[in-house]
Amino acid sequence: MEKFTNVSGVAAPMPLVNIDTDMIIPKQFLKTIKRSGLGVNLFDEMRYNQDGSEISEFVLNQAAYRNAEIIIAGENFGCGSSREHAPWALKDFGISVVISESFADIFYSNCFKNGILPIKLSKEAIEVLMDDASKGENARISIDLEEQTVSATDGTIFKFEVDAFKKHCLLNGLDDIGLTYQKIESVDQFEKKQAKITPWL
Amino acid sequence: MSAPKTLYDKIWDAHVAHEADDGTCLLYIDRHLVHEVTSPQAFEGLRMAGRNVRAPNKTIAVPDHNVPTTEDRVKGIDNEESRIQVDALDANAKEFGIHYYPVSDVRQGIVHIVGPEQGWTLPGMTVVCGDSHTATHGAFGSLAHGIGTSEVEHVLATQTLIQKKSKNMKVEITGALRPGVTAKDITMNVIGKTGTAGGTGYVIEYCGQAIEDLSMEGRMTVCNMAIEGGARAGLIAPDQKTFDYCYGRPNAPKGSDWDLALSNWKELYTDENAYFDLTITIKGEDIAPSVTWGTSPEDVLPIDAVVPSPDDFKGGKVDAVKRALDYMGLEPGQKLSDVEIDTVFIGSCTNGRIEDLRAAAEILKGQKIKDGMRAMVVPGSGLVRAQAEEEGLAQIFIDAGFEWRMAGCSMCLAMNPDQLAPEERCAATSNRNFEGRQGRGGRTHLLSPAMAAAAAVTGKLTDIRTFVGVA
């Protein structure tokens, strides 16, 4: 995984609540056996008409947001299916930060495995950032993961919480499996113990 | 004496293989269920890194999302991408030596129906799958939840997950249910009360008289939709019904192992005075036969209610409701029981088990579906299908005008040929009414199998309590 670096860029406002993973990447694009190339289908049914033409009102089709790196979203972003295709599609489009009041559990976890930082902030902070985001290219939002801050366009700084281990992995681009292999002896021991206590497993 | 523990605490504690100072744990996984959609990239990752599957004997694969449910599927899958995904699972199962039920096997079906049916799911276990409806298996008192593909790869390679413990939530359904009210109505009403994000950060334990009274099939329906309430997992303490269900299943313990397992499973309950971070209580008698009207599972109301107005809501939900009503083609104030239906889908990991088919068939005896109605029953597994045929249920469905299908996820998520057309309105026993879930522009109303069957006969959403048939 690539190391996560600080982001400063345009943020797309998506105030709708409960944006689910079927919206982020509809089921017909789950048939791939690769992780790449899904960006073009991100938010497919909100973004394109049935004939494939763009729906001009959709935020990511507007000139200001075509290269957005950040999404400011309504609460409970990423609810629904466990499909990792959702963060794959976001990342492939170029999104590396999603900011919302709340995220669905599995989606939240999937983001960190793919170099995307999901940031939870208060309702008040989201209102400021949503307002910034609606100003398009004129408003830049900056994220510093090391410092755990989001800077609004006028310089207001919002601190955010992130799990220390997840932050460490994201900043250093660490592979989870490699890290777990370093502790694999504890798994060996666990299996030996379990074989005695619950041999039917 | 140690502090009283919840059921979740007990299962969690029994599976921590390593705990770091910050509370990050390696949680050992007893069963890893795999399907074709969320696994190809994980197996590819193993190959690229030269890694192996650590515990192939604890890993079970079955194709379900992409498989067609028509009988001619034995000739192969027409859609090239679907075929490639199923072929990839075939090849990966062989290469890595994991248990596998191919499309041609009578035991094939939806992974969450096959797991319990084959005795892979047992009380006290940890169960994961690259699918959010893994919560289903919590009905056995096992800690079961969905994971992403990176985590699928992690479990394949290490048989563990990197996890932090969730909080405990108790959802108690007291007393008895009223006639016509089912497990589906319970689980939808819980989501209606908590909202789709209400369970975020929690593992839910469902308890109370109404839960104890449910069959194992009903309990699986309740736990299945824990994820729609945002919870990591749903749990129900195992009891004699659970043990009876497990006994004699192909992969359940036998002989002295059974006795040992049983004594272990009888300890799987929440201790008196154990701490829950949140408790929700619903009276069983307050739950009505219910149906969804919007595009989120929290958009649920009793069947005798009317479509709400955006003005009834606050905050971001106002715009979401406007959008949902527009998408669903509904007007505020419209009676739900007046909403006309084009299609009925009975099946899915929520309601594709034998008891669900029995409940629907009971309604359909001697009835015919409305002219022009498209109605299908998709058993959750080949074995459910076989049993339904043996019990004469299949014939009832066929006589009523339903299509009798082969096992698979089918129209629950439309990754296969079973899909809705734009604006086609469907009464579905599945779990998600999201925009486009059953096909682009398709309109989904979630409900119980009996309510779905009644809707097929009358041609509209129907109150099962007043349904008298048409014949």
XYZ file of C-alpha atoms in Angstrom:
672
model
C 0.000 0.000 0.000
C 1.180 3.531 -0.774
C 1.986 5.796 2.152
C -0.732 8.298 2.965
C 0.472 11.852 2.474
C -1.181 15.076 3.480
C -3.983 16.196 1.214
C -4.926 19.711 0.215
C -7.524 20.058 -2.461
C -11.035 20.449 -3.687
C -13.777 18.706 -1.756
C -17.019 17.499 -3.313
C -20.141 18.117 -1.186
C -22.461 15.094 -0.928
C -24.910 15.997 1.871
C -27.261 13.048 1.280
C -27.448 10.806 4.374
C -27.052 7.011 4.219
C -25.057 6.937 0.969
C -24.767 3.167 0.620
C -22.206 0.995 -1.090
C -24.728 0.110 -3.829
C -24.714 3.828 -4.716
C -20.926 4.070 -4.494
C -20.386 1.128 -6.816
C -23.474 -0.668 -8.163
C -23.534 -4.456 -8.221
C -22.870 -4.900 -11.940
C -19.302 -3.689 -11.382
C -18.573 -6.288 -8.719
C -17.959 -8.875 -11.396
C -14.367 -7.834 -11.836
C -11.581 -10.041 -10.542
C -9.244 -7.040 -10.267
C -8.994 -4.171 -7.781
C -8.283 -1.464 -10.345
C -10.247 0.441 -12.955
C -13.442 1.054 -10.977
C -13.116 4.863 -10.759
C -15.004 5.414 -13.991
C -17.999 3.610 -12.443
C -17.882 5.367 -9.059
C -21.456 6.459 -8.179
C -22.426 5.071 -11.588
C -26.222 5.276 -11.365
C -26.141 8.787 -9.872
C -23.491 9.929 -12.343
C -24.632 8.576 -15.724
C -27.883 8.247 -17.619
C -28.808 4.832 -18.921
C -27.349 5.683 -22.323
C -24.001 6.366 -20.636
C -24.167 10.163 -20.942
C -23.301 12.201 -17.882
C -25.967 13.586 -15.535
C -24.747 17.189 -15.445
C -26.185 18.013 -11.995
C -24.238 15.236 -10.278
C -21.458 16.801 -8.242
C -18.524 14.852 -9.685
C -19.646 15.771 -13.227
C -19.337 19.486 -12.501
C -16.133 21.122 -13.725
C -15.075 22.217 -10.242
C -15.217 18.723 -8.799
C -13.914 16.467 -11.548
C -10.577 16.200 -9.796
C -11.864 16.258 -6.233
C -9.673 14.398 -3.753
C -12.002 14.815 -0.789
C -15.697 14.100 -0.222
C -17.716 15.799 2.506
C -20.626 13.449 3.057
C -23.895 13.132 4.947
C -23.952 10.817 7.943
C -23.708 7.009 7.823
C -21.642 7.063 4.628
C -20.804 3.611 3.224
C -23.651 1.661 4.791
C -24.771 -1.646 3.327
C -22.656 -4.289 1.699
C -19.085 -5.201 2.685
C -17.843 -4.781 -0.895
C -14.309 -3.409 -0.888
C -15.057 -2.345 -4.434
C -16.451 0.834 -2.818
C -13.089 2.111 -1.511
C -11.364 0.701 -4.607
C -13.647 2.831 -6.796
C -13.168 5.941 -4.632
C -9.406 5.534 -4.665
C -9.298 4.841 -8.383
C -11.267 8.041 -9.015
C -8.745 9.950 -6.906
C -10.544 10.331 -3.583
C -8.238 9.861 -0.609
C -10.266 11.436 2.199
C -13.968 11.145 3.083
C -15.281 13.328 5.902
C -18.622 12.613 7.561
C -20.391 12.638 10.913
C -20.418 8.835 10.837
C -19.463 5.849 8.704
C -20.699 2.290 8.480
C -18.361 -0.084 10.278
C -17.131 -2.370 7.479
C -16.690 0.471 4.983
C -14.714 2.445 7.564
C -12.366 -0.463 8.099
C -12.060 -1.159 4.352
C -10.929 2.433 3.691
C -7.796 2.076 5.802
C -6.776 -1.049 3.880
C -6.756 0.998 0.701
C -5.019 4.222 1.595
C -8.212 6.201 2.149
C -8.634 8.201 5.336
C -12.229 8.346 6.639
C -12.573 11.239 9.095
C -15.379 11.553 11.629
C -16.192 15.121 12.680
C -18.987 16.855 14.551
C -22.157 18.109 12.897
C -20.943 21.697 13.318
C -17.607 20.990 11.642
C -19.331 19.152 8.793
C -21.595 22.176 8.241
C -18.554 24.462 7.850
C -16.778 22.044 5.533
C -19.932 21.340 3.487
C -20.282 25.081 2.991
C -16.637 25.327 1.916
C -17.014 22.396 -0.424
C -20.021 23.971 -2.109
C -17.772 26.878 -3.201
C -16.006 24.570 -5.641
C -12.490 25.273 -6.831
C -12.302 28.467 -4.821
C -12.223 26.579 -1.572
C -9.471 24.207 -0.586
C -9.578 21.918 2.404
C -6.385 20.489 3.918
C -5.880 17.309 5.895
C -2.827 16.545 8.023
C -2.943 12.963 9.285
C 0.166 13.242 11.446
C -1.377 16.194 13.315
C -4.922 14.807 12.974
C -6.304 18.077 11.671
C -8.643 19.270 8.951
C -8.242 22.903 7.915
C -11.226 24.706 6.504
C -10.745 27.342 3.808
C -10.710 30.232 6.276
C -8.029 28.526 8.332
C -10.312 27.104 11.024
C -8.799 23.896 12.298
C -10.796 20.835 13.317
C -9.028 18.065 15.240
C -10.103 14.486 14.543
C -9.644 11.141 16.280
C -8.128 8.124 14.594
C -7.016 4.768 15.960
C -3.248 4.930 16.567
C -2.552 1.591 14.898
C -4.608 2.436 11.819
C -2.878 5.823 11.581
C 0.538 4.181 11.832
C -0.324 1.704 9.047
C -1.712 4.428 6.782
C 1.231 6.804 7.285
C 3.733 4.034 6.618
C 1.806 2.174 3.937
C 2.067 -1.041 5.967
C 0.687 -4.395 4.862
C -1.527 -5.929 7.564
C -0.651 -9.490 6.679
C 3.057 -8.796 6.974
C 2.476 -7.257 10.411
C 0.424 -10.232 11.577
C 3.079 -12.673 10.383
C 5.414 -11.040 12.899
C 3.071 -12.282 15.639
C 2.263 -15.629 14.082
C 3.744 -17.567 17.010
C 0.872 -16.367 19.152
C -1.523 -17.770 16.558
C 0.340 -21.108 16.599
C 0.021 -21.216 20.369
C -3.634 -20.276 20.250
C -4.353 -23.131 17.836
C -2.577 -25.640 20.108
C -4.565 -24.472 23.121
C -7.835 -24.466 21.196
C -7.242 -27.997 19.874
C -7.272 -29.198 23.483
C -10.247 -27.193 24.747
C -12.516 -27.349 21.690
C -11.268 -30.292 19.633
C -14.425 -30.372 17.450
C -13.422 -27.123 15.807
C -14.971 -14.400 40.886
C -14.535 -12.654 37.563
C -16.815 -9.856 36.432
C -20.076 -10.913 34.772
C -19.745 -11.178 31.001
C -22.070 -10.820 28.067
C -22.278 -13.594 25.502
C -20.231 -11.400 23.168
C -17.567 -10.882 25.866
C -17.295 -14.654 26.336
C -16.876 -15.478 22.645
C -14.480 -12.584 22.132
C -12.296 -13.547 25.101
C -12.117 -17.142 23.904
C -10.726 -16.062 20.524
C -8.080 -13.437 21.281
C -4.789 -14.862 20.005
C -2.807 -11.683 20.661
C -3.562 -8.356 22.283
C -1.412 -5.265 21.804
C -1.093 -2.559 24.462
C -3.596 -0.327 22.667
C -6.265 -3.050 22.673
C -5.787 -4.047 19.039
C -6.302 -7.818 18.933
C -5.666 -10.695 16.632
C -9.011 -12.452 16.764
C -8.848 -16.114 15.804
C -11.388 -17.176 13.155
C -12.969 -20.637 13.380
C -14.865 -20.608 10.092
C -14.197 -18.616 6.977
C -16.962 -18.704 4.382
C -16.065 -17.598 0.884
C -18.094 -16.675 -2.209
C -17.098 -15.701 -5.723
C -17.586 -11.919 -5.643
C -15.367 -10.743 -2.801
C -12.651 -13.403 -2.954
C -10.835 -13.388 -6.343
C -8.645 -10.396 -5.463
C -7.823 -11.990 -2.097
C -6.650 -15.273 -3.642
C -4.715 -13.293 -6.250
C -3.046 -11.377 -3.419
C -1.944 -14.643 -1.812
C -0.506 -15.879 -5.092
C 1.363 -12.627 -5.746
C 2.962 -12.777 -2.290
C 3.629 -16.521 -2.423
C 1.357 -17.096 0.592
C -0.825 -20.079 1.409
C -4.229 -20.616 3.016
C -3.355 -21.281 6.652
C -6.386 -23.420 7.543
C -8.041 -24.848 4.405
C -10.133 -27.163 6.609
C -11.795 -24.132 8.216
C -12.451 -22.462 4.867
C -15.647 -23.184 2.918
C -16.488 -21.797 -0.501
C -19.690 -21.708 -2.529
C -20.729 -19.591 -5.531
C -24.041 -17.800 -4.967
C -24.215 -14.134 -6.053
C -23.656 -14.617 -9.788
C -25.264 -17.960 -10.442
C -28.380 -18.021 -12.621
C -31.369 -19.646 -10.906
C -32.980 -21.193 -13.975
C -32.701 -24.940 -14.488
C -30.747 -24.508 -17.725
C -27.803 -23.193 -15.718
C -26.261 -26.676 -15.917
C -25.302 -25.670 -19.468
C -23.113 -22.909 -18.070
C -23.359 -19.193 -17.307
C -24.007 -16.960 -20.336
C -22.708 -13.714 -18.839
C -18.971 -13.776 -19.420
C -17.959 -11.760 -16.349
C -20.142 -13.856 -14.054
C -18.743 -17.025 -15.556
C -15.174 -15.810 -15.049
C -15.861 -15.056 -11.391
C -17.436 -18.455 -10.717
C -14.660 -20.197 -12.661
C -12.102 -18.291 -10.582
C -13.695 -19.609 -7.370
C -13.665 -23.165 -8.793
C -9.973 -22.833 -9.586
C -9.042 -21.145 -6.294
C -10.897 -23.764 -4.242
C -8.943 -26.508 -6.005
C -5.592 -24.742 -5.904
C -5.786 -23.948 -2.196
C -7.583 -27.149 -1.150
C -10.589 -25.593 0.583
C -14.062 -27.141 1.021
C -16.211 -26.371 -1.994
C -19.803 -26.770 -3.148
C -19.890 -26.137 -6.919
C -23.012 -25.024 -8.801
C -23.656 -28.629 -9.839
C -23.771 -29.854 -6.203
C -27.240 -30.229 -4.653
C -25.816 -28.671 -1.476
C -24.944 -25.419 -3.328
C -26.858 -22.343 -2.266
C -26.513 -18.988 -0.564
C -23.407 -19.138 1.609
C -25.328 -18.089 4.745
C -27.839 -20.867 4.264
C -25.293 -23.532 3.335
C -23.056 -22.831 6.379
C -25.677 -23.668 9.036
C -27.256 -26.400 6.922
C -23.983 -28.278 6.605
C -23.116 -27.842 10.272
C -20.169 -25.542 9.570
C -21.791 -22.900 11.784
C -21.854 -23.910 15.458
C -22.364 -22.094 18.761
C -19.491 -20.149 20.282
C -17.536 -19.843 17.063
C -16.114 -16.897 15.228
C -17.397 -16.883 11.643
C -16.467 -14.397 8.927
C -17.242 -14.014 5.238
C -16.664 -11.304 2.676
C -20.345 -10.488 2.857
C -22.203 -8.214 5.227
C -25.018 -10.708 5.818
C -22.621 -13.005 7.657
C -24.453 -11.626 10.687
C -26.982 -14.424 9.959
C -24.818 -17.004 11.742
C -25.135 -15.099 15.002
C -28.431 -16.945 15.446
C -26.347 -19.875 16.740
C -24.596 -17.818 19.386
C -21.553 -17.460 17.188
C -19.764 -14.171 16.605
C -20.263 -13.672 12.891
C -19.670 -10.660 10.716
C -18.873 -9.434 7.254
C -15.392 -8.357 6.175
C -13.838 -6.671 3.145
C -11.645 -8.374 0.584
C -8.370 -7.254 2.215
C -9.590 -8.905 5.391
C -10.612 -12.024 3.443
C -6.985 -12.212 2.309
C -5.798 -11.619 5.874
C -7.968 -14.447 7.220
C -6.925 -16.786 4.413
C -3.262 -16.098 5.195
C -3.326 -15.952 8.999
C -6.729 -17.331 10.168
C -7.057 -14.129 12.218
C -8.496 -10.654 11.921
C -7.037 -7.454 13.322
C -9.863 -6.153 15.479
C -10.828 -3.965 18.358
C -13.714 -4.979 20.520
C -17.132 -3.478 19.848
C -19.587 -2.271 22.471
C -22.447 -4.410 23.796
C -26.060 -3.644 22.917
C -29.046 -5.605 24.174
C -32.213 -5.695 22.111
C -34.986 -7.308 24.067
C -38.292 -8.266 22.456
C -40.618 -9.015 25.319
C -43.760 -11.139 25.370
C -45.398 -12.873 22.450
C -45.908 -11.747 18.876
C -49.382 -11.140 17.509
C -50.781 -13.353 14.731
C -49.283 -12.571 11.312
C -46.125 -11.055 12.823
C -42.851 -12.794 11.960
C -39.109 -12.685 12.604
C -38.824 -10.381 9.580
C -41.172 -7.885 11.185
C -39.141 -8.007 14.403
C -35.844 -7.282 12.706
C -37.281 -4.526 10.481
C -38.947 -2.881 13.473
C -35.681 -2.881 15.429
C -34.015 -1.042 12.517
C -36.992 1.312 12.303
C -36.397 2.155 15.939
C -32.582 2.425 15.971
C -32.025 3.691 12.405
C -29.503 2.206 9.993
C -26.610 3.752 11.929
C -27.990 3.021 15.410
C -25.991 -0.179 15.753
C -22.678 1.248 14.512
C -19.896 0.249 16.889
C -22.003 -2.401 18.634
C -22.584 -6.110 18.690
C -26.263 -6.706 19.376
C -27.566 -9.528 21.540
C -31.227 -10.204 20.799
C -33.150 -11.699 23.694
C -36.573 -11.848 25.305
C -39.546 -14.136 25.065
C -40.349 -13.361 21.422
C -36.792 -14.240 20.381
C -36.742 -17.435 22.459
C -40.027 -18.460 20.850
C -38.571 -18.181 17.337
C -37.345 -21.215 15.424
C -33.695 -21.315 14.308
C -34.845 -20.159 10.865
C -36.566 -17.143 12.407
C -33.546 -16.336 14.544
C -31.365 -16.385 11.433
C -33.747 -13.880 9.816
C -33.436 -11.572 12.831
C -29.628 -11.730 12.987
C -29.296 -11.471 9.193
C -30.477 -7.875 9.248
C -28.372 -6.773 12.242
C -26.041 -5.256 9.663
C -28.879 -3.141 8.235
C -29.011 -1.526 11.653
C -25.276 -0.847 11.367
C -24.216 -3.391 14.007
C -21.040 -5.389 13.567
C -22.914 -8.554 14.461
C -26.128 -9.876 15.980
C -26.166 -12.693 18.511
C -28.740 -14.960 20.103
C -27.780 -17.227 23.010
C -27.967 -20.894 22.006
C -30.586 -23.101 23.647
C -32.057 -26.563 23.138
C -33.480 -25.487 19.744
C -30.000 -24.532 18.627
C -28.473 -27.812 19.797
C -31.261 -29.838 18.158
C -30.713 -27.961 14.890
C -26.972 -28.670 14.936
C -27.197 -32.309 15.989
C -26.405 -34.751 13.200
C -25.430 -32.097 10.622
C -22.614 -33.306 8.346
C -19.907 -31.148 9.959
C -21.244 -30.993 13.505
C -19.207 -32.836 16.149
C -20.020 -36.504 16.699
C -19.815 -38.978 19.614
C -17.767 -37.826 22.578
C -16.888 -34.600 20.766
C -20.614 -33.796 20.651
C -20.937 -34.276 24.407
C -17.911 -32.093 25.053
C -19.178 -29.429 22.645
C -22.606 -29.457 24.250
C -21.237 -28.905 27.741
C -19.172 -26.012 26.351
C -22.128 -24.498 24.469
C -24.323 -24.552 27.563
C -22.021 -21.887 29.047
C -22.819 -19.525 26.182
C -25.158 -17.042 27.798
C -24.945 -13.540 29.214
C -24.213 -13.596 32.928
C -26.626 -11.945 35.275
C -25.748 -8.260 35.756
C -23.388 -8.201 32.776
C -22.930 -4.683 31.422
C -24.566 -3.485 28.218
C -23.615 -0.080 26.836
C -27.109 0.281 25.427
C -30.398 -1.560 25.949
C -33.447 -1.321 23.732
C -36.724 -2.950 24.665
C -39.633 -3.489 22.319
C -42.881 -5.141 23.294
C -43.627 -8.061 20.999
C -47.304 -7.115 20.985
C -46.441 -3.656 19.600
C -44.942 -5.074 16.406
C -47.254 -5.108 13.390
C -46.771 -6.803 10.021
C -44.489 -4.268 8.363
C -43.219 -3.094 5.013
C -40.629 -0.607 3.793
C -41.689 2.420 1.789
C -38.326 4.118 1.032
C -34.792 3.303 -0.013
C -33.242 2.551 3.366
C -34.170 -0.388 5.603
C -34.992 2.119 8.356
C -37.867 3.401 6.191
C -40.282 0.874 7.659
C -43.910 1.171 8.780
C -46.833 -1.052 9.717
C -48.744 -2.187 6.625
C -51.827 -0.209 7.716
C -49.874 3.082 7.814
C -49.599 5.733 5.102
C -46.537 6.917 3.174
C -44.899 9.642 5.268
C -44.077 13.167 4.176
C -40.548 14.643 4.110
C -41.926 17.173 6.638
C -42.221 14.357 9.169
C -38.409 14.165 9.326
C -35.509 16.313 10.479
C -31.998 17.188 9.314
C -30.414 15.372 6.383
C -33.236 12.843 6.329
C -35.650 15.427 4.845
C -33.827 15.512 1.516
C -33.196 11.776 1.667
C -36.950 11.157 2.040
C -37.777 13.530 -0.838
C -35.340 11.645 -3.002
C -36.656 8.267 -1.812
C -40.312 9.119 -2.505
C -39.396 10.368 -5.954
C -37.383 7.212 -6.644
C -40.129 4.970 -5.276
C -42.910 6.811 -7.117
C -44.951 7.303 -3.936
C -46.953 10.232 -2.581
C -47.141 11.296 1.082
C -50.435 10.184 2.611
C -50.906 7.286 0.204
C -52.021 4.108 2.015
C -49.310 1.484 1.888
C -51.957 -1.173 1.395
C -52.986 0.581 -1.855
C -49.518 0.320 -3.416
C -49.675 -1.909 -6.498
C -46.941 -4.442 -7.126
C -45.522 -5.783 -10.413
C -43.255 -8.479 -9.061
C -42.830 -10.714 -6.036
C -39.503 -12.193 -4.974
C -39.377 -14.818 -2.233
C -35.872 -15.928 -1.310
C -32.467 -14.583 -0.152
C -30.314 -15.259 2.917
C -32.935 -13.365 4.938
C -35.956 -15.453 3.991
C -34.913 -18.344 1.734
C -35.148 -21.168 4.271
C -37.695 -23.982 4.469
C -39.823 -22.282 7.098
C -40.089 -19.181 4.907
C -41.279 -21.271 1.981
C -43.785 -23.035 4.238
C -45.188 -19.680 5.413
C -45.562 -18.409 1.850
C -47.048 -21.688 0.591
C -49.591 -21.650 3.393
C -50.961 -18.372 2.000
C -50.861 -19.593 -1.597
C -52.747 -22.877 -1.142
C -55.580 -22.872 -3.647
C -54.754 -19.303 -4.742
C -53.557 -17.844 -8.026
C -51.243 -14.903 -8.440
C -52.778 -11.823 -10.010
C -52.872 -11.686 -13.820
C -49.695 -10.176 -15.204
C -47.815 -10.593 -11.917
C -44.250 -11.853 -12.126
C -43.549 -14.012 -9.092
C -40.597 -16.183 -8.243
C -39.491 -18.378 -5.381
C -35.775 -18.954 -5.070
C -34.884 -21.504 -2.383
C -31.797 -20.629 -0.378
C -30.061 -23.902 -1.157
C -30.439 -27.001 -3.283
C -31.370 -28.912 -0.126
C -34.088 -26.402 0.811
C -35.407 -26.795 -2.728
C -35.390 -30.592 -2.461
C -37.164 -30.515 0.888
C -39.794 -28.089 -0.386
C -40.434 -30.418 -3.311
C -40.773 -33.356 -0.958
C -43.220 -31.473 1.272
C -45.358 -30.507 -1.716
C -44.617 -26.794 -1.330
C -43.075 -26.512 -4.774
C -46.308 -27.719 -6.353
C -48.321 -25.124 -4.408
C -46.059 -22.362 -5.731
C -46.191 -23.686 -9.280
C -49.987 -24.111 -9.182
C -50.336 -20.545 -7.924
C -48.288 -19.274 -10.861
C -44.879 -18.755 -9.245
C -41.640 -19.612 -11.000
C -39.859 -22.360 -9.058
C -36.142 -21.614 -9.202
C -32.744 -23.111 -8.418
C -30.769 -21.844 -5.411
C -28.823 -18.580 -5.376
C -28.880 -14.926 -4.321
C -31.052 -14.157 -7.339
C -32.990 -10.904 -7.276
C -31.743 -9.833 -3.864
C -28.894 -8.043 -5.587
C -29.307 -8.562 -9.293
C -25.764 -9.635 -10.112
C -27.342 -12.438 -12.116
C -30.096 -12.485 -14.744
C -32.873 -11.979 -12.121
C -33.382 -8.203 -12.116
C -36.022 -5.503 -11.998
C -36.600 -3.119 -14.907
C -36.691 0.646 -14.199
C -39.807 1.550 -12.143
C -40.781 -2.118 -11.771
C -42.172 -2.441 -8.253
C -41.268 -5.514 -6.238
C -42.437 -6.993 -2.953
C -39.274 -8.740 -1.770
C -38.367 -10.906 1.206
C -34.733 -9.804 0.913
C -32.846 -7.308 3.060
C -32.023 -4.119 1.129
C -34.295 -1.605 -0.553
C -31.423 0.613 -1.710
C -31.712 2.473 -5.016
C -30.804 0.118 -7.830
C -30.291 -2.842 -5.527
C -32.604 -5.158 -7.483
C -31.860 -3.532 -10.836
C -31.393 0.059 -11.942
C -34.521 2.088 -11.218
C -36.222 -0.913 -9.578
C -38.474 -0.223 -6.574
C -38.219 -2.569 -3.606
C -40.597 -3.071 -0.694
C -39.182 -5.375 1.985
C -41.600 -7.639 3.839
C -42.112 -11.140 5.244
C -42.637 -14.259 3.086
C -46.342 -14.518 3.985
C -46.885 -10.842 3.129
C -45.011 -11.312 -0.154
C -47.238 -14.273 -1.033
C -50.379 -12.291 -0.226
C -49.143 -9.399 -2.395
C -48.681 -11.805 -5.295
C -52.350 -12.824 -5.036
C -53.911 -9.385 -4.560
C -51.466 -7.446 -6.722
C -50.756 -4.915 -4.005
C -49.117 -4.639 -0.601
C -51.502 -6.520 1.655
C -52.202 -6.723 5.356
C -51.721 -10.383 6.153
C -54.091 -10.068 9.100
C -57.043 -9.315 6.847
C -55.993 -11.384 3.819
C -58.739 -13.826 2.892
C -57.620 -14.862 -0.579
C -59.303 -14.403 -3.891
C -60.385 -17.910 -4.893
